């Protein structure tokens, strides 16, 4: 049995049922859940490109893609892929094996059926503790906006990313029409180094807000 097959079967038997309990659907290492507003929570088990039949390394990606952010992505991409990939999320981070040093990019390693079962049990525990419930909470728009205002979008956080965080919050606020707060955020966006893209976003957000009264 290859490492890939061992992982796939263990995910099917252990993580798949847990995903369904939490309202997520999918298979093969990808599970998704949406809300009535069109926001998507995504869990993805990513295998390293350096894996082979005998040894496989993998990590869990968590992603939350609010519909306003996806609408901006559609503006830039022309068309959104189906299904929505975790890479298009506004909030993105990884879950690592239990015991991985803080700040390290630890991955699970699988060589066959026995260690795949142990690895996937640990994945299931990490998801139960800090995966399914966290993403489910972010499917609430108020909670997602609070997350943005906490200056923490997983991989992107802190004052050094002020322009990106302002863009994220502006996308969410554009749903509610024009406001002084939206204008303030867009002024910050306009100072981003990639000025052409920044000004395109400003135009998009103002157009979007203008159609929502």
Coordinates of C-alpha atoms in Angstrom, one line a residue:
X1 CA 0.0 0.0 0.0
X2 CA 1.4 3.4 -0.9
X3 CA 1.6 6.3 1.6
X4 CA -1.0 8.1 -0.5
X5 CA -3.6 5.3 -0.3
X6 CA -2.9 4.9 3.4
X7 CA -3.6 8.6 4.0
X8 CA -6.7 8.7 1.8
X9 CA -8.3 5.7 3.5
X10 CA -7.5 7.0 7.0
X11 CA -8.9 10.4 6.2
X12 CA -12.0 8.8 4.8
X13 CA -12.6 6.7 7.9
X14 CA -11.7 9.2 10.6
X15 CA -11.8 12.8 9.4
X16 CA -14.7 12.4 6.9
X17 CA -17.3 11.5 9.6
X18 CA -16.1 14.3 11.9
X19 CA -16.4 16.8 9.1
X20 CA -20.0 15.8 8.5
X21 CA -20.8 16.1 12.2
X22 CA -19.6 19.8 11.9
X23 CA -21.6 20.5 8.8
X24 CA -18.7 20.2 6.3
X25 CA -19.0 18.0 3.2
X26 CA -16.3 16.7 0.8
X27 CA -13.8 13.9 0.4
X28 CA -10.2 13.2 -0.5
X29 CA -8.7 15.7 1.9
X30 CA -11.0 18.7 1.1
X31 CA -14.1 19.7 3.1
X32 CA -16.2 22.8 2.8
X33 CA -19.1 24.4 4.6
X34 CA -21.0 27.5 3.4
X35 CA -23.6 29.9 5.0
X36 CA -26.6 31.6 3.6
X37 CA -24.5 34.6 2.6
X38 CA -22.2 32.6 0.3
X39 CA -19.2 32.6 2.6
X40 CA -17.0 29.4 2.5
X41 CA -15.1 27.7 5.2
X42 CA -12.5 25.2 3.8
X43 CA -10.3 22.5 5.3
X44 CA -7.6 21.1 3.0
X45 CA -5.0 18.4 3.7
X46 CA -2.1 19.4 1.6
X47 CA 0.6 16.8 0.6
X48 CA 4.2 17.9 0.0
X49 CA 5.3 18.0 -3.7
X50 CA 8.4 16.1 -2.5
X51 CA 6.4 13.1 -1.3
X52 CA 6.6 9.7 -3.0
X53 CA 5.0 6.3 -2.8
X54 CA 7.0 5.3 0.3
X55 CA 6.9 8.5 2.3
X56 CA 4.4 11.4 2.4
X57 CA 4.4 14.7 4.3
X58 CA 1.2 16.6 4.8
X59 CA -0.3 19.6 6.7
X60 CA -3.8 21.0 7.3
X61 CA -4.8 24.3 5.7
X62 CA -7.7 26.3 7.2
X63 CA -9.4 29.0 5.1
X64 CA -12.4 31.3 5.4
X65 CA -13.5 33.1 2.2
X66 CA -16.3 35.6 2.8
X67 CA -18.5 36.4 -0.2
X68 CA -17.4 40.1 -0.4
X69 CA -13.8 39.0 -0.6
X70 CA -14.6 36.4 -3.3
X71 CA -16.5 39.0 -5.2
X72 CA -13.3 41.1 -5.2
X73 CA -11.3 38.0 -6.3
X74 CA -13.7 37.5 -9.1
X75 CA -13.2 41.1 -10.2
X76 CA -9.4 40.4 -10.5
X77 CA -9.5 36.9 -11.8
X78 CA -12.4 37.2 -14.2
X79 CA -14.0 34.0 -13.0
X80 CA -13.9 32.0 -9.7
X81 CA -12.9 28.4 -9.8
X82 CA -15.4 25.8 -8.6
X83 CA -15.1 24.6 -6.0
X84 CA -13.6 27.5 -4.1
X85 CA -10.0 26.6 -3.2
X86 CA -8.5 27.4 0.2
X87 CA -6.0 29.6 -1.5
X88 CA -8.7 32.2 -2.1
X89 CA -9.5 32.6 1.6
X90 CA -9.2 35.9 3.4
X91 CA -8.3 34.1 6.6
X92 CA -5.7 31.4 6.1
X93 CA -3.5 29.4 8.4
X94 CA -2.2 25.9 9.1
X95 CA -2.6 23.2 11.7
X96 CA 0.5 21.3 12.6
X97 CA 1.2 18.0 14.5
X98 CA 0.7 18.0 18.2
X99 CA 4.0 18.9 19.9
X100 CA 5.4 20.8 16.9
X101 CA 7.5 23.7 18.2
X102 CA 5.6 27.1 18.2
X103 CA 6.3 29.0 15.0
X104 CA 7.6 26.0 13.2
X105 CA 6.1 24.6 10.0
X106 CA 5.8 21.0 11.2
X107 CA 4.2 18.4 8.9
X108 CA 2.8 14.9 9.5
X109 CA 4.9 12.1 8.0
X110 CA 3.3 8.9 6.7
X111 CA 5.0 5.8 5.4
X112 CA 2.2 3.2 5.6
X113 CA -1.1 2.1 7.2
X114 CA 0.1 2.1 10.8
X115 CA 1.5 5.5 11.0
X116 CA -1.2 7.0 8.8
X117 CA -3.8 5.9 11.4
X118 CA -1.8 7.6 14.2
X119 CA -1.2 10.7 12.1
X120 CA -4.9 11.0 11.1
X121 CA -6.0 10.6 14.7
X122 CA -3.8 13.5 15.6
X123 CA -5.2 15.5 12.7
X124 CA -8.7 14.7 13.9
X125 CA -7.8 15.9 17.4
X126 CA -6.3 19.1 16.1
X127 CA -9.4 19.8 13.9
X128 CA -11.7 19.1 16.8
X129 CA -9.8 21.5 19.0
X130 CA -8.9 24.3 16.6
X131 CA -10.3 23.6 13.2
X132 CA -14.0 22.8 12.8
X133 CA -15.3 25.1 15.6
X134 CA -13.0 28.0 14.7
X135 CA -14.0 28.0 11.1
X136 CA -17.7 27.6 12.0
X137 CA -17.4 30.7 14.2
X138 CA -15.9 32.7 11.4
X139 CA -18.9 31.9 9.2
X140 CA -20.7 34.5 11.4
X141 CA -20.1 37.8 9.7
X142 CA -19.8 39.8 12.9
X143 CA -17.2 37.3 14.2
X144 CA -15.3 37.5 10.9
X145 CA -15.2 41.3 11.1
X146 CA -14.0 41.1 14.7
X147 CA -11.2 38.8 13.5
X148 CA -10.1 41.3 10.9
X149 CA -10.2 44.1 13.4
X150 CA -8.0 42.1 15.8
X151 CA -5.4 42.4 13.0
X152 CA -5.1 38.6 12.6
X153 CA -5.9 36.9 9.4
X154 CA -3.6 33.9 10.1
X155 CA -0.7 34.2 7.7
X156 CA -1.3 38.0 7.5
X157 CA -1.3 39.9 10.7
X158 CA 0.0 42.9 12.5
X159 CA 0.6 46.6 11.8
X160 CA 3.0 45.9 9.0
X161 CA 0.1 44.6 7.0
X162 CA -2.2 47.6 7.7
X163 CA -3.1 48.1 4.0
X164 CA -4.1 44.6 3.5
X165 CA -6.1 44.5 6.7
X166 CA -7.8 47.8 5.7
X167 CA -8.7 46.2 2.4
X168 CA -10.2 43.2 4.1
X169 CA -12.4 45.2 6.4
X170 CA -13.4 47.6 3.6
X171 CA -14.6 44.6 1.5
X172 CA -16.8 43.5 4.4
X173 CA -18.1 47.1 5.0
X174 CA -18.9 47.6 1.3
X175 CA -21.8 45.3 1.8
X176 CA -23.5 48.0 3.9
X177 CA -23.3 51.0 1.7
X178 CA -21.2 54.2 1.9
X179 CA -19.9 55.4 5.3
X180 CA -17.2 57.5 6.8
X181 CA -15.5 54.4 8.1
X182 CA -15.4 52.8 4.7
X183 CA -13.8 56.0 3.3
X184 CA -11.2 56.0 6.1
X185 CA -10.3 52.4 5.3
X186 CA -10.0 53.1 1.6
X187 CA -7.7 56.0 2.2
X188 CA -5.4 53.5 3.9
X189 CA -5.7 51.0 1.0
X190 CA -4.7 53.8 -1.4
X191 CA -1.3 54.0 0.3
X192 CA -0.4 50.4 -0.5
X193 CA 2.8 50.0 -2.6
X194 CA 1.0 48.3 -5.5
X195 CA -0.8 51.5 -6.3
X196 CA -2.6 50.3 -9.5
X197 CA -4.1 47.3 -7.8
X198 CA -4.9 49.4 -4.7
X199 CA -6.8 52.0 -6.7
X200 CA -8.7 49.3 -8.6
X201 CA -9.8 47.9 -5.2
X202 CA -10.9 51.4 -4.1
X203 CA -13.0 51.9 -7.2
X204 CA -14.5 48.5 -6.8
X205 CA -15.4 49.0 -3.1
X206 CA -16.9 52.4 -3.8
X207 CA -19.0 51.1 -6.7
X208 CA -20.1 48.1 -4.6
X209 CA -21.1 50.4 -1.6
X210 CA -22.9 52.8 -3.9
X211 CA -25.3 50.0 -5.0
X212 CA -26.1 49.0 -1.4
X213 CA -28.4 51.4 0.3

